[in-house]
Every structure is written in structure tokens, then in C-alpha cells.
Amino acid sequence: MPGFADSFWSSDYAGGLGVLFGKLQQGVMENRQVLTIARLRAEAEDTYGQRLSDIVPSADKVSGGFSRDDGATVRKAYDGMRTEMQEAARSHQRIAQNIRDLVVNPFSRWCDAHEARVQESQDELQARVKAHDRQADAVRKLRSNYFNKCRLVEDLEEENKLGFQDPETSPKPNQPNIPEIKVQPLKEEDEVEDDEVYAIGDDVYQPEQLKQILSQMLSTIKMGETKVPILGTYLNTSAGSDIVEYLQRNMGISSVSYAEHIGQDLIANGFLRLIGNVGSTFANSSKMFYQWRPKAFKCAGLPERKLNRTFSLPVTGSDASSDSPVVGTVSEYLANWNVLGNRDPNETPSMRLQREAREADDRYKAGIRRLDELRCELEEAIFLHLKFLERCELDRLKAIKTVVLDFSGTIGNVIPSLQSTVDKMVLFQETIQPAGDLRYLLENYRTGSFVPKVVVYENYYNRVDEQTFGVDLEARARADKKRVPIMVTTILTYLDHHYPDLEGDEARRGVWLVDVPLPQIHRLRAKVNDGKSIPPNVFDEFDVPTVAGLLKLYLLELPDSLVSAHVYEIIRTIYTTPTTDASEASRVAVLQQTLSQLRLTNIATLDACMNHFTRLIDLTSADEQYVALLASSLAPCILRPRTETSLTLEEKHASRLVRDLFTHKDAIFSELKRMSTLSHSTSVGANRPRAVSTDESNRKALMEERNRALVEKANASRSRATSPAPGPRGHRRDRSSGGPETRFPIQTSPTTDRNRTSLVGIEGRLKRASLDVPGSDGPAVGDAVNGSPQSKGTDSDGNDKRDSGSRIGTKFVAGKRVPSTPPQEGTPPRGVTLEDKPMDD
């Protein structure tokens, strides 16, 4: 049965957790309902006992009755009823007290503690999810900024290339001379400024209108000096509250918010600035001061007020003639002030844009790394809390079971006459099944299995050398120049080497089923998630199950499953169709056709993994139960739907597909190799039609190619001799047969088709098992399967190990282990022999 840790996941993390905490809060309400029943029953028993105890005193108040008869039988019966009434009253009061002592008080304390545990988990996970979402938003902004900077760099480079071309290489050298209009520069007295309008508030003002308004404001609003620690003294400053008061009194503004809006527009137009604080926000505050800038005095036609005092520090050079309204100790801070705001005064615009692009890229990378750390920490916290909450929910159900038993016991121990009621309550208690209720909750409310969503660093130039996990499988393999990513082959090879070190076949089989803590896998993941080559000894400080868990996590974090989600519906149809024994061969044939639609990298990686697992099953003599457990464990890594729903959670198609891949591996993948070989032989010399690429990552290379083609075409048109062909009416253009320098030289994508048409370069030597370990000076361990001598493992003392880890060259016939027969000499190889070679591109 799946647990909480495998059932309440969603793409945004918050959705699955919301469903879980909704059910847990429902459990808190159920606790209160049980507690309310117990408390009200105790009150009712107490009230009933009080009313019973009031009967005898009320009857004794009647005088002249049974008090006169001493030996009458009626008197004895009356005394017996009176005694039973008093005993019943005491019994019911004891029931009330027992319910309070044994049920209400302890269960009330436990309910409060349980509610606090659930609330603390919810608050902590909610805070982590919010932090992750905030970082994701920041990463999206950093990515947009980085891409914009790169586009600006490219645009500037293209402008420089096209704007400063040599006249001889211009594509249109025969253009007629364009007349030039020379404008004499205006003299200083003839220079005029363009009329400018100012948008302040909801109105637009002409310069003359604004001049009158500013003149009145500068003459009326209280203005003085403001001292700021360290920076010095600012002149011509006014408090924000004084400006708002003037606007409300003299300009007929009723609301403070609209007055603040006008003040913000004055800042935006360069008439005011905030001092002593960070930012440029205008607020109606007597603690925030704003300085009237020289532009305001200029527009108002008033002279700017200067401060005539001696500086506290000597000012030399250009600072001596400065008109800065900030005086005092700030002069020494502004001694090396860069007026243009450039980091390097000799920096050209191109250099500045390139520097900004690099800085944006660094910030983007840092944001991605921080987001990845937050995601890993969030997933670790979710795992811990889900397992903790599962125990809490199971304890809650057991506690209710105990409460019902205690509640019935408090009544049954005191009043035997209520035995039938007690028996029914005991029956109710026996019908409570905590494990069954927990299974019901999981079956009806689970939202998804654990499939982490990695935010991948997207390089503008389409490089994938900064990250390994979460990168598209084909892109990762292309960067590694292999058909199977180096991460997969390295892990499988490492496991091959270390299977013989484990004690017994049971330990070897348990490598893939052990529940490794996610923080431990994440720690190993952080060491190899840099897009570079894997260090040779990085796995040494971790145990073998952790390395196996790293491979499962790598497959889970792929953007698409190993068997792509676009064939999920086909797989579902294959396994939902009623089957018979005779239809198994047809199902394998359909699987072959379906898997042939996958990319070559996916097929190669899938074949490498299946080779590893089938050999592990054979060499350790695994039973059917282990194969079923292994298939269920690997199913999410091999096939996942594009969108997980409540229907797909209950489907077992992925597990059945893995079982078929185990059983019919040779038949399926040999046919896939044959089909890829035929496809390669028919596609030699021909290019597949490609869709028009919308990827802008190669825009720079394409633009350079296009410009070069235009220049070459222009040169060719100038140097072409007079054509001997007939006139325009008889002219005929033949199909171009030249190379890439002809009429249309631009390729829509730098990727060639030769690596998309065959499985010849599949990594991992698809013909042999993926568990093969290359030896240092001899044949690989897995070569024994194909007929090479058997390799043996040795321990630290040099002794041979006689376990399944060294029986690589064996096979099973009729349940017995027999050595495989090597091929006879002179027999030509059958099928297609695939070579492990790097990718051409």
C-alpha cells in the first residue's frame, strides 16, 4: 500500500499538500466530535444522577406515610426502591466521573497536541512553498533580463557590422547619390528649446502654466535645510506633509492619496527628490523630506537658493566650483564620484552591454542554483513531514479506537443492566480498522506520486554545460557526445563494479528496493549536478543503494519520461485490450512499433537500463515477487503520463510495460535495432524534411550567414559577364546544383540529419549488456555473455569471489545455471553489430 510520501505530490507542491491537510483538519474536527459526545454523555450522566438523588429527599418530605409502619412488607419494598434509587444515582455519578477521568480529560489533551502537530507541519511546509515560489518568480525575471541583455549585445554587433561596412562590399554599390542637406548650427541666441508638456496628476500642463504653479509653490511652501548623518546638509528641502497641505489648501485637492500622486509625479518629472532614505516614493509624512531640484527653480523662473558657509572639509579641484546643495562631510565621499555612472570611464557601449550580459548571466545562474537548493530542501521537508503526518493520522485513528473502548468500559463496569448497550458499543469498537481507514484515505484522496519538477538553467546560446539533472535527455547526450548520457553509464558501471562487494544475492537485489533517505540522494546529486564530467571517486563516500537511488532520481527529474508521455495512450490501449495467450506475440509486435517512435537517445538509454536489470534478475535468480516489486519501483522512472490525474494514479500500465521489457527484452530491442538499420540504409544520401525552427538560440549565426550570403551575391552580380542566353522572355532558371554558397545558404537549424536516422552510434554497446564493466587491460566483464572468457571479481586480499557478481558468463536453462556457449570460429555474426562511438555533431 502506498504511503503519504508517495501519494500527495503535485506539480506546484501546494495542491497535493492542500488536499492532505484538508483531510487532516477533517480528522481534527472528528476528534472534537468524539470529544463532544463523551463530554455531553458525562454531563447527561451527572445530571441524571443528580435528578435520581433528588427523588428520595422529595419523597421523604411527605409525612404520615411509610414512616408509621415498621414491619409491613410494603414498607420493605418501599425502602428497597429508595435504596436502589440512591444507588442508581451514585452509579450514574460514578459513570460521569469515570468518563471525565478516563476519556474526556486525557483525550482532550491528546487532541490539542495532535492539532498543534498538524498546524506546525502545515505552517512550516507553507512557508517553504512560498519561499520556493518567490525564488521561482525571481528566476523568471532574471532569465528575462539575461535574454534581453544578450539580444541587445547581438543587435549592437549587427548594427556595427551593417553600419560600418566597406563601400566596396556594400550589397548595393550602384545606388544614386542621395542629396545631403546641410544645416548650419544655430547660434546660442538662436537656440530654442522644444515645447514640452508635463503630465502631473490627471492633467497635462504647458510650460507657462507649470511656471506659475511652481513659482507659487516655491514661494509659499515652507522650505529649509535638512541635516542627514554622514551625507551632510541638504538645502531647499520641504517635508512631505507641508507639500500635501499646500496642494489641499491652494489647488482644491480633497484626498490625500491624490495629493501623494501629484507629489510622485513631481519626483518623476525631476522637480523633487527624496533625501535621507532609499527609493523615490512620495508620502504624506513629516519625517520624510524632499529637496527642490534646480529644474524646479529654472521652470519657475526663480533663482536657486545657495548656502554660503565654510565647508567642514577642504574642497579642491572640481569640487571647489561645484554647486552641489549637499555640503559638509559628503565631499570626501564624492571625491571619486563617476558622473556618467559607468564602472569604467573608458568602457565602450559594446563592452558595457557585454559586461551587463555576463553579470545578468551570473545572477541568473546563481538564482537557478538557489532555486534548486530550495526545491531540494522543500522536497526533503515534504518527505519528512508526510511520513510524520502518516504516523500522526494512524495514531489518531488508534486513539479513537481506544476512546470508544474506554468509553464503553466506563459504562459497562458500573451498570450491568446496560450490557446489551455495552455489547453493541464493543461491537462498534471492533469494527474500527485504522489500517483500512488509512487505505481508504489514500485511495480516494491521493493527488500524485513523487515526480520532482526541476527549473533548468536556459542558456541563451543553447549550451547545457551548467546542469545535469532536469536537462532534456537528448540535449544532455548531445553535450556528452554520446547516445546514452554519461551520468547513466557511469552509475551502471559503478554498480557493476560493486555488486560483487555485497554479501549475497539478497543484498544485491535489495539495492533497487531499499528506501534511501532523500536528503542523502540530494547530497550526492549536488556533487555531480554541474554539467561537467563526473569525478572518479565521487561515489566512494556513499553506499550502493544511494547511487542506485541517484539514477532513479535522475530519470524522475527528466522533463519527459524515458518512454515519452506522447505514447502513453497507446500503451494504455495495448494493456486495456482483452488479451489471450495467443495475443502475447502480437502485443510484443505492437510494443516494438510503439517504442520505435521514440528518439534514438531514449531507446539507447532504455536498452542500457533493461540490460542491467535483466542481467541482475538472471544472475541473482530473482523470483516472481521480486520482479513485480522491481517493476513497480521502476515504473514511474520509465513511463509517466503527461498530466497525472486520479485515473492515472490507479493505472498499472507502466508497471506492466516494465514487466514486458524484462520478459521480452531481446525480441523487442533486436527488432528496434533492425528497424533503425533499415531506416539508416534507406536514408543515406537523403535529407529528411524538417519543420521550420522557431528557436532563436542560433539567431546570431543565422544572421551572419545571411549577411555573408547577401555580400557574396552582390559581388557575383557585379562580376558576372553578359549572359549569352536569349532575352527576358526566353530566360529560364534551372535548379541550383551548387553548394551551400548558392542562392539560399541559410540552414534553419545547425543540427544535421545524419544523427537522427540510425541507431549506429548508440551509446552503451546496445548489442551487449549494459552492466558490462570495461576492464583496465582485458575484456569487459559483460563480454562473457557474448562468448568472451569469464571475468572474476577479487576482494581486498586478492581471493576470487564465487557469488553471482562474478558469474557474468552464465545463463539459466530449465532453472539451472549453465555456462553460455561461445560462438564457433568462422561463423559470421548475425544481425547488426553496433559500435560505441561519439556523436558526429
PDB file of C-alpha atoms in Angstrom, residues 33 84 91 100 141 150 227 236 318 349 378 475 507 526 568 583 589 602 627 630 709 733 744 772 804 813 828 837:
ATOM      1  CA  GLN A  33     -16.906  15.411  17.639  1.00  0.00           C
ATOM      2  CA  GLU A  84     -31.925   1.355  44.660  1.00  0.00           C
ATOM      3  CA  SER A  91     -23.758   4.750  39.885  1.00  0.00           C
ATOM      4  CA  ARG A 100     -14.296  12.623  32.574  1.00  0.00           C
ATOM      5  CA  LYS A 141      12.720  37.752 -14.031  1.00  0.00           C
ATOM      6  CA  CYS A 150      22.004  39.062 -24.874  1.00  0.00           C
ATOM      7  CA  LYS A 227      20.864  67.514   8.039  1.00  0.00           C
ATOM      8  CA  ASN A 236      15.837  73.782  -0.284  1.00  0.00           C
ATOM      9  CA  SER A 318      36.459  70.476  -9.492  1.00  0.00           C
ATOM     10  CA  PRO A 349      28.812  50.782 -25.222  1.00  0.00           C
ATOM     11  CA  LEU A 378      11.328  21.608   0.148  1.00  0.00           C
ATOM     12  CA  ALA A 475      20.362  17.580 -25.120  1.00  0.00           C
ATOM     13  CA  ALA A 507      21.639  -7.741  -0.762  1.00  0.00           C
ATOM     14  CA  ALA A 526      24.664  18.281  -5.582  1.00  0.00           C
ATOM     15  CA  TYR A 568       1.130   6.798 -23.017  1.00  0.00           C
ATOM     16  CA  SER A 583      -2.070 -12.498 -28.424  1.00  0.00           C
ATOM     17  CA  ALA A 589       4.977  -6.563 -32.027  1.00  0.00           C
ATOM     18  CA  ASN A 602      15.673   7.354 -25.323  1.00  0.00           C
ATOM     19  CA  VAL A 627      10.424  -8.893 -10.351  1.00  0.00           C
ATOM     20  CA  LEU A 630      11.224  -4.046  -9.072  1.00  0.00           C
ATOM     21  CA  ALA A 709      25.313  35.413 -48.484  1.00  0.00           C
ATOM     22  CA  ARG A 733      16.224  29.437 -64.387  1.00  0.00           C
ATOM     23  CA  PHE A 744      19.717  30.003 -50.194  1.00  0.00           C
ATOM     24  CA  ASP A 772      29.437  -4.554 -18.675  1.00  0.00           C
ATOM     25  CA  SER A 804      26.604 -14.052  -8.634  1.00  0.00           C
ATOM     26  CA  VAL A 813      18.238 -23.229 -18.703  1.00  0.00           C
ATOM     27  CA  PRO A 828      29.582 -14.935 -39.459  1.00  0.00           C
ATOM     28  CA  LYS A 837      31.385   5.886 -30.920  1.00  0.00           C
TER      29      LYS A 837
END
